[in-house]
Short mmCIF file of C-alpha atoms in Angstrom, two decimals:
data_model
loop_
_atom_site.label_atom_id
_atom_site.label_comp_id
_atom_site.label_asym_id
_atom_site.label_seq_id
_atom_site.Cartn_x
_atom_site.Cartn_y
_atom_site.Cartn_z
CA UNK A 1 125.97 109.23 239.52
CA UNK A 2 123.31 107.34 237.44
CA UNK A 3 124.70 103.87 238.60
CA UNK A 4 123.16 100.91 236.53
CA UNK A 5 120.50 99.56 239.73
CA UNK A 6 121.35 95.82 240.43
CA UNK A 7 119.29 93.34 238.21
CA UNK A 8 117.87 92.05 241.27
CA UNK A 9 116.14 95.07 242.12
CA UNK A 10 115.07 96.42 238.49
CA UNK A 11 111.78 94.91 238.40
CA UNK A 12 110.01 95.58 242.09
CA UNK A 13 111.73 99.24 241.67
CA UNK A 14 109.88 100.20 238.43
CA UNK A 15 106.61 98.38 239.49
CA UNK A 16 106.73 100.52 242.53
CA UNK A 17 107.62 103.23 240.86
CA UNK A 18 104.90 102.97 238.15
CA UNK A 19 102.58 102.08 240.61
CA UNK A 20 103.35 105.17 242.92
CA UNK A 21 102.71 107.75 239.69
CA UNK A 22 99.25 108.14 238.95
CA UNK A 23 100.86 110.73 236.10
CA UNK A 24 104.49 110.77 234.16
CA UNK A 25 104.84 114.19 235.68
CA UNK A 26 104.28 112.85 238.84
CA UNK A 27 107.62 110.15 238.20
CA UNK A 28 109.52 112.99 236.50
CA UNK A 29 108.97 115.15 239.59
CA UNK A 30 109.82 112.56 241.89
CA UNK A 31 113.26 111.80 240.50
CA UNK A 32 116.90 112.46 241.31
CA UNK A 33 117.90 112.03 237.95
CA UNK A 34 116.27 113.85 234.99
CA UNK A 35 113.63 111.44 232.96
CA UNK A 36 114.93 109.14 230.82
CA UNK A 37 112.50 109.83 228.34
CA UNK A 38 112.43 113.13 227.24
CA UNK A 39 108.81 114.05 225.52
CA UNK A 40 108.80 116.45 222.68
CA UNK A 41 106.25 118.91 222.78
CA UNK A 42 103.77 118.29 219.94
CA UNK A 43 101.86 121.35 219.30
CA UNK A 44 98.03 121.06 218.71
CA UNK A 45 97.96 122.21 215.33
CA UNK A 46 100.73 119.77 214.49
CA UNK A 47 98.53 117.26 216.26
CA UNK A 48 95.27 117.80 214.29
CA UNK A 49 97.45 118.37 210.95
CA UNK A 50 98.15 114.35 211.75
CA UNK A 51 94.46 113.69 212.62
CA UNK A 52 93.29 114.90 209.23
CA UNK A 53 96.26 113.68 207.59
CA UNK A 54 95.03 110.02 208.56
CA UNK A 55 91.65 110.63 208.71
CA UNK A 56 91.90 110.48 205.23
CA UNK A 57 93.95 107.54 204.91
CA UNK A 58 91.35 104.98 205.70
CA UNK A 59 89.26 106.17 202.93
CA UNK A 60 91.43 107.44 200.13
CA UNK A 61 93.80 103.95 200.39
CA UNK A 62 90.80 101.53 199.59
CA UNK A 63 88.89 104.46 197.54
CA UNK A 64 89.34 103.23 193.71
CA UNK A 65 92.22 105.73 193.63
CA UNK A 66 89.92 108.55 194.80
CA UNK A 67 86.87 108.41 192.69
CA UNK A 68 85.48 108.22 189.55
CA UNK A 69 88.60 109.50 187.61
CA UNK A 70 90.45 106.14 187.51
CA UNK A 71 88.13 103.46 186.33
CA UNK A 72 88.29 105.73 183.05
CA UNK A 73 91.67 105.27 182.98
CA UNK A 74 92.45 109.19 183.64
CA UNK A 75 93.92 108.56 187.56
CA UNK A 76 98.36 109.23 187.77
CA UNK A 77 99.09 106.85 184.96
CA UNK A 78 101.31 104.37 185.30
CA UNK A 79 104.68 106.42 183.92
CA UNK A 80 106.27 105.62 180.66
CA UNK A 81 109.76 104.10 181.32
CA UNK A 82 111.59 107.19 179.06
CA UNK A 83 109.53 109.87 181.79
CA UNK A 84 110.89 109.04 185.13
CA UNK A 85 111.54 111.69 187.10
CA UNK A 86 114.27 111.54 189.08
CA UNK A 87 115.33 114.76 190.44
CA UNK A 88 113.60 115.55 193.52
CA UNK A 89 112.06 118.56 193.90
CA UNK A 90 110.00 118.99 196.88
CA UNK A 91 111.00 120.58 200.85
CA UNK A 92 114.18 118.59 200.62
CA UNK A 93 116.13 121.81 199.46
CA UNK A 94 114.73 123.69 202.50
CA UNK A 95 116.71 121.50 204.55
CA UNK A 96 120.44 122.85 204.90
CA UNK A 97 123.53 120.71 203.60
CA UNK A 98 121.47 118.80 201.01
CA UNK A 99 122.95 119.86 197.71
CA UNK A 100 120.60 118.25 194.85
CA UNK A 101 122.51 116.92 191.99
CA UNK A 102 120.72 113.73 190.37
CA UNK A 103 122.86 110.75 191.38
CA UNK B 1 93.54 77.39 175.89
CA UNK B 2 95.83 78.55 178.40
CA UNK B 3 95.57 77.12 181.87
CA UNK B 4 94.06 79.21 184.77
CA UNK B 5 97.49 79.85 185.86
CA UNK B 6 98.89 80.62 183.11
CA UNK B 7 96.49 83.11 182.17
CA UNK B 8 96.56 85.01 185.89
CA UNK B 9 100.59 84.87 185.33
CA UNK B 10 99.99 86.67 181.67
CA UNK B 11 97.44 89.01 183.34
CA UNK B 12 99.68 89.81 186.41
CA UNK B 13 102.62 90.45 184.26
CA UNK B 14 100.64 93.16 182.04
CA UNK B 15 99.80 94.47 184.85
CA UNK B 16 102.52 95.03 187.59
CA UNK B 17 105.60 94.36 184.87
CA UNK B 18 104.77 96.21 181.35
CA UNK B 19 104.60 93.47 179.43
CA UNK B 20 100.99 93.46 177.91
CA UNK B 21 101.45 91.29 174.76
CA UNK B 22 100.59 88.00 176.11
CA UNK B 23 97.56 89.02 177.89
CA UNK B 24 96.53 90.93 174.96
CA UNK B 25 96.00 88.34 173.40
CA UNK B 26 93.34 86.93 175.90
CA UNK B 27 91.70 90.39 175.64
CA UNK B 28 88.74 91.17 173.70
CA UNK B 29 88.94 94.67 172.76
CA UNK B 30 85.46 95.11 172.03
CA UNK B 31 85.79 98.57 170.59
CA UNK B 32 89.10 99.19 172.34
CA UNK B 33 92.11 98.06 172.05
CA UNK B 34 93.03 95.16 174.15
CA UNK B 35 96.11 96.98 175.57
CA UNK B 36 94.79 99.96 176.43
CA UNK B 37 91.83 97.96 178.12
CA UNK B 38 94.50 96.42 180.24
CA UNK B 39 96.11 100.25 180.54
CA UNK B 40 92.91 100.96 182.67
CA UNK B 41 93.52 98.11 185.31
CA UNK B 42 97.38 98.68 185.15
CA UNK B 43 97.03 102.69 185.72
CA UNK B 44 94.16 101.92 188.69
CA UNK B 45 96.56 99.76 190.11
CA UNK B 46 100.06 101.61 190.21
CA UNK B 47 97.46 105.02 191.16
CA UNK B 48 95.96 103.09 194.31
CA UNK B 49 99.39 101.52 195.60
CA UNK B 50 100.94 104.87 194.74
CA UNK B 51 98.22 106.89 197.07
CA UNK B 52 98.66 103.73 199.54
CA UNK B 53 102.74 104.69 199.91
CA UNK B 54 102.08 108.44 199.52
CA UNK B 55 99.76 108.43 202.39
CA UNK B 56 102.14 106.17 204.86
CA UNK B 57 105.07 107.94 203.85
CA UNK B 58 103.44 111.73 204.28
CA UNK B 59 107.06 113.39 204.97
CA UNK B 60 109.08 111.44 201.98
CA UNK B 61 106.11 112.78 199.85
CA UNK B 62 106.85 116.35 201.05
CA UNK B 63 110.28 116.02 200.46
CA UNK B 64 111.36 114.68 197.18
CA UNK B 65 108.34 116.46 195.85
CA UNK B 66 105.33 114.62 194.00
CA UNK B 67 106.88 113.96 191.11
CA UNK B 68 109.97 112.16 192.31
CA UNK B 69 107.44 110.07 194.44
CA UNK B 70 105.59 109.10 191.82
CA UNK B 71 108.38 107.50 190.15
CA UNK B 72 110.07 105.86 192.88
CA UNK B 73 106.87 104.20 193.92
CA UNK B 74 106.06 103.23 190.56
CA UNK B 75 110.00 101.66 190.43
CA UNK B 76 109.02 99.79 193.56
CA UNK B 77 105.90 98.34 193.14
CA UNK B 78 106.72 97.25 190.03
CA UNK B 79 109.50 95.48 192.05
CA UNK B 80 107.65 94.27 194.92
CA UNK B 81 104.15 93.96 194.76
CA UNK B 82 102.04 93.56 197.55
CA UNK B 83 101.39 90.56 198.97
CA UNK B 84 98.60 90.93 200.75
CA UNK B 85 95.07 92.49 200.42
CA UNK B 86 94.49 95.41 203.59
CA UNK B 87 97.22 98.74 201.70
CA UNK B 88 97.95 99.93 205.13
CA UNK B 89 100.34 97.49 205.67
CA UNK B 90 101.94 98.46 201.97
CA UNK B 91 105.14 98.43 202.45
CA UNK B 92 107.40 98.41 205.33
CA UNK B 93 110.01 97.53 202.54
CA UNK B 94 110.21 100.98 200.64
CA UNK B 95 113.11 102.56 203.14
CA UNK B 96 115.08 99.87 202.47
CA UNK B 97 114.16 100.32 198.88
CA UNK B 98 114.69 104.64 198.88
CA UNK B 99 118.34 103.47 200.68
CA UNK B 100 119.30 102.35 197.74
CA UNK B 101 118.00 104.05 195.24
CA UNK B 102 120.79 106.08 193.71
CA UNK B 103 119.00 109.25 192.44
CA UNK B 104 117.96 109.54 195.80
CA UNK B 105 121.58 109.27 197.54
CA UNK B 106 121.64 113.59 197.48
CA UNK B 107 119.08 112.72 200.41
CA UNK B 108 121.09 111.01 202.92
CA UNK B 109 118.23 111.35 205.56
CA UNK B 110 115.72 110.12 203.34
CA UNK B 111 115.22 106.66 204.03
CA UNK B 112 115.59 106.87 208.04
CA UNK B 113 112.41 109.30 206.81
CA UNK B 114 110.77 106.89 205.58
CA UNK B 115 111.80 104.34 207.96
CA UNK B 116 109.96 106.62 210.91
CA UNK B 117 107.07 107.82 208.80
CA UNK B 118 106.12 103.89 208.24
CA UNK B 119 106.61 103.76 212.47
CA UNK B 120 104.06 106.64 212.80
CA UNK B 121 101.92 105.34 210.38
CA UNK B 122 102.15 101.99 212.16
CA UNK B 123 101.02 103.22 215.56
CA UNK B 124 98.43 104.87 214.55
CA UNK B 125 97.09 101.66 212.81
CA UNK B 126 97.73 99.30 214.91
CA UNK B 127 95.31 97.45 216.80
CA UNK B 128 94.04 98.51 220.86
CA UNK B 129 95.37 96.63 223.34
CA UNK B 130 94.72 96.87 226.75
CA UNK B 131 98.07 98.31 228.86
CA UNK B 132 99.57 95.95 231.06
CA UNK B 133 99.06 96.32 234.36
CA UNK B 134 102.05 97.69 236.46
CA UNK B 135 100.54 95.50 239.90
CA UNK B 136 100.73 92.43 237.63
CA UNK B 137 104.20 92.29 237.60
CA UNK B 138 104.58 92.90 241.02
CA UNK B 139 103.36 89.03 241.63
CA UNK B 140 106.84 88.46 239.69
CA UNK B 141 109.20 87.21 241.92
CA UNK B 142 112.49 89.40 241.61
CA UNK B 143 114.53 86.34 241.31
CA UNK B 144 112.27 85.76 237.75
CA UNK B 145 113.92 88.51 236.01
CA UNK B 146 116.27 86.11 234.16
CA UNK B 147 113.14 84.55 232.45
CA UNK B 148 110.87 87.61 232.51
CA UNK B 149 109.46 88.39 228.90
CA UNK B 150 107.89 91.62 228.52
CA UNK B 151 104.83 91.78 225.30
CA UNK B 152 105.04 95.04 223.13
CA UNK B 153 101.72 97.46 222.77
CA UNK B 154 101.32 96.86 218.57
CA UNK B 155 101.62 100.50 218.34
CA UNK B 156 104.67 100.72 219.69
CA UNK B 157 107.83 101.18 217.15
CA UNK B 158 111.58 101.82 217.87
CA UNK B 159 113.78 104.09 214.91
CA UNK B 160 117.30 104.43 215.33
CA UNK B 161 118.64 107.58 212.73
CA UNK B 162 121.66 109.14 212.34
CA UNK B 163 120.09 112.13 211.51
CA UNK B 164 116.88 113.91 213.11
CA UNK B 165 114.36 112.39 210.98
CA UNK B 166 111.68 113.07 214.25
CA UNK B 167 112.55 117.09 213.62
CA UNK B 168 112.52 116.96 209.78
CA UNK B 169 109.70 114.95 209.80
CA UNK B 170 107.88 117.64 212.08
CA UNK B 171 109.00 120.34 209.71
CA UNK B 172 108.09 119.22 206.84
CA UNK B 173 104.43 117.63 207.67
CA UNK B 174 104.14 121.69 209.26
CA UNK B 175 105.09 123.09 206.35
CA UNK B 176 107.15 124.94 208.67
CA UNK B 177 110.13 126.80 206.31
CA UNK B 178 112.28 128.13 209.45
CA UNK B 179 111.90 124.38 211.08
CA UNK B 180 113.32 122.88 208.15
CA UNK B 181 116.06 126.09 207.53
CA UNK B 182 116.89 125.45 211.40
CA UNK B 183 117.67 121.60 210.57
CA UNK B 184 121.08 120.35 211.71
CA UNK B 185 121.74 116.92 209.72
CA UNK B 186 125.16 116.80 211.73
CA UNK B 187 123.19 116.84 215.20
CA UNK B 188 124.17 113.13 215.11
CA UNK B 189 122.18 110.30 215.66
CA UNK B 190 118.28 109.89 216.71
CA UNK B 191 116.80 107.16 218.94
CA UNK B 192 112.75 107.02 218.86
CA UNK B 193 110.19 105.56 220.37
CA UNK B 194 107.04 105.79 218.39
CA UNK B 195 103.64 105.02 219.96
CA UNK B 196 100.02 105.98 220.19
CA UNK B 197 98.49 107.78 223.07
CA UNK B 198 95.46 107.59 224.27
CA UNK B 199 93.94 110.15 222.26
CA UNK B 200 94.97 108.05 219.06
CA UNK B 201 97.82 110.28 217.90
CA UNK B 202 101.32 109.98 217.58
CA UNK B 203 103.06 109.65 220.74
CA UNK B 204 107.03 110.67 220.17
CA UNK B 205 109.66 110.71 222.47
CA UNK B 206 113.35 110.86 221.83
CA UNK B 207 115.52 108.55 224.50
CA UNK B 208 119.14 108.19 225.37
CA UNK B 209 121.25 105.34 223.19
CA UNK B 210 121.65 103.16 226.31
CA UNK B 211 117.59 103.86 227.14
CA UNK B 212 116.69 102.79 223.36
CA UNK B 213 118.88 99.66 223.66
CA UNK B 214 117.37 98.61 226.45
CA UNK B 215 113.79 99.43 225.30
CA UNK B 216 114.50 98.20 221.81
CA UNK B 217 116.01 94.85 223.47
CA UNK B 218 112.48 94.49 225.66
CA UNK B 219 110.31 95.05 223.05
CA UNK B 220 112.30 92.30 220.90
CA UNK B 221 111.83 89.79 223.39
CA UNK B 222 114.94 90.08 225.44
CA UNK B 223 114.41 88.98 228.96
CA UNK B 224 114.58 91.93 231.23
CA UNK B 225 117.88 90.56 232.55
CA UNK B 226 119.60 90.15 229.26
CA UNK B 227 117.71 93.78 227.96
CA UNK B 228 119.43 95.34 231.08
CA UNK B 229 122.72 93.98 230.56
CA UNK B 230 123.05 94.38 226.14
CA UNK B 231 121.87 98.56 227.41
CA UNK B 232 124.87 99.33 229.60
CA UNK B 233 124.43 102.04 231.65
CA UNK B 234 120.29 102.91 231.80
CA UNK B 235 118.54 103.56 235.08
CA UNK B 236 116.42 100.34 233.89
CA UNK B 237 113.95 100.78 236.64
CA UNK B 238 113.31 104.35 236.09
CA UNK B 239 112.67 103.34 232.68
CA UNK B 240 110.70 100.08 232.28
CA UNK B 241 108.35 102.38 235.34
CA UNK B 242 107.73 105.09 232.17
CA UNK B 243 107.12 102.19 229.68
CA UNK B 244 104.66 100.84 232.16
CA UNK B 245 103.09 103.97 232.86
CA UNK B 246 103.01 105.07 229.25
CA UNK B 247 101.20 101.49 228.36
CA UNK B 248 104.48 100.25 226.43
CA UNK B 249 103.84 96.60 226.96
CA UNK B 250 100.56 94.56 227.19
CA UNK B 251 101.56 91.06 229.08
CA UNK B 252 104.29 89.28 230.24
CA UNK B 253 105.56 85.95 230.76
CA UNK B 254 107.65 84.23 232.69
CA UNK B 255 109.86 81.21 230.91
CA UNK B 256 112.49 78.99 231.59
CA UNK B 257 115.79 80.73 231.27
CA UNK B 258 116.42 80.43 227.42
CA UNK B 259 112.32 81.63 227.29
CA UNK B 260 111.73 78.37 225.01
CA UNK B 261 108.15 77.68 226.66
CA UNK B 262 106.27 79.88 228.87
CA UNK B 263 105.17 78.97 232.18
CA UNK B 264 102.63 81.24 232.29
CA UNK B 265 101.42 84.51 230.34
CA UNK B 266 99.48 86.62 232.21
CA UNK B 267 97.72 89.90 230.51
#
């Protein structure tokens, strides 16, 4: 069904086609075939969990590691080689078929 | 009196490595020790590129725990520094890094994680630039396709995963316990296309193999000939229309047929 469209044709077919869709539901709607691109929906709160997420980013990267804290010293300190920690022990174990032995 | 050089090598060595005793001795202590002066600048240093990682790698964060983070970033940029100034672009290289890191090979997903978290990150720092418009390809004659070069949006980024790092990712940044119980790591491979929309989030879509080849070849510099034909079977039209209409690409240009020198470049 989905034949691969001759080369020669490719380019004027998708400028037409992009030109002809003032919206991507527009294109999806006017296809035989389903869209190629299938958009995930992205909830708003998932959405503005990202906006504050880097909101913060711009600030707390070039911040001298977020305030007064660090200049004294008293910022996460650089870890002594003996106190690594290397289990990890965070949402990965929510995820199903991760068993969590070190190594 | 050691050299400039020398004494920035001594200083950057106390520093990033853990070896204090030469530029110790350059120190004055002054009331405090000259190693624990340099403790100050070392633990400011390894806190701010930690907090630069943690924040561009949000869902490895979440999911080896803070801890665990802490440590592997500490391993790593002790290992490779930064070399340059602006943090957001530190460091494309810690997937590659977290794929080999044995205590984190329990996490098989991890590092195509971390490999989409840096994508997201990147789109949503990258600079503007204006779409291309779809009516200035059509001047292109169809018999240009051969040498027809298409320019990526800078926010644009392309992750191939073999598992769903776009779902766990999701989960995890939600806090969302069912999401990540409902996770199937077998589901088989992912193939991504990262951008940012127009209201300066993350744009993500998921696309066929053959769709991502073909878009991943484009946005490499293939010719559109040469990114239809390394794709296989792709409704190429259908697709470089969505690109266009989703602002993909920003300019084209038309070369000679091994795309060596440009003829032209339009925006």
């Amino acid at each position: 069904m989905n034949r691969r469209i001759f080369t020669v044709s490719t380019l004027s077919a998708a400028v037409g086609l992009a030109l002809a869709a003032q919206v991507p539901q527009a294109l999806a709607q006017g296809m035989n075939n389903p869209p190629p691109i299938v958009k995930q929906n992205i909830e708003r709160a998932m959405a503005q969990h990202l906006e504050k997420c880097f909101g913060i980013n711009a600030v707390a990267k070039n911040d001298c590691a977020e305030g007064a804290h660090s200049c004294a010293g008293q910022a996460t300190k650089a870890r002594d080689p003996g106190s690594f920690v290397l289990l990890p022990a965070g949402d990965c174990s929510k995820i199903s078929g991760g068993s969590l032995k070190a190594g | 009196m050691p050299t400039l050089h020398e004494l920035q090598n001594d200083v950057a060595r106390g520093l990033i490595g853990r070896d204090t005793a030469a530029a110790a001795l350059h120190v004055v202590g002054d009331g405090l020790a000259p190693a624990a002066r340099l403790a100050v600048y070392r633990n400011t240093i390894v806190a701010g590129l930690t907090t630069a990682l943690r924040l561009s790698y949000p869902a490895v964060h979440r999911l080896v725990g803070a801890a665990f983070f802490e440590s592997a970033a500490q391993l790593f940029l002790e290992a490779r520094p930064p070399r340059a100034a602006c943090l957001d672009d530190y460091d494309p290289g810690f997937a590659d890094f977290l794929a080999g890191f044995a205590p984190a090979a329990a996490i098989p997903y991890l590092a195509g994680v971390a490999r989409f978290d840096w994508a997201v990150s990147r789109a949503l720092h990258a600079p503007d630039a204006a779409a291309l418009d779809p009516a200035a390809l059509g001047a292109v004659d169809a018999a240009d396709e051969k040498r027809l070069r298409l320019v990526p949006h800078p926010s644009v980024g392309l992750v191939r995963a073999d598992h769903p790092v776009d779902a766990i990712w999701r989960a995890v940044l939600a806090q969302d316990d069912a999401a990540m119980a409902a996770i199937d790591l077998a589901a088989g491979p992912v193939f991504l296309r990262v951008r940012r929309d127009a209201g300066g989030g993350a744009d993500i879509a998921r696309l066929e193999p053959a769709s991502w080849r073909f878009t991943a070849s484009l946005c490499a510099g293939a010719t559109l000939h040469d990114a239809i034909q390394a794709a296989g079977e792709v409704d190429a039209a259908t697709l470089l229309a969505t690109h266009l209409i989703d602002g993909v690409f920003t300019a084209f240009t038309v070369g000679d047929a091994d795309g060596r020198q440009p003829m032209e470049t339009l925006p």
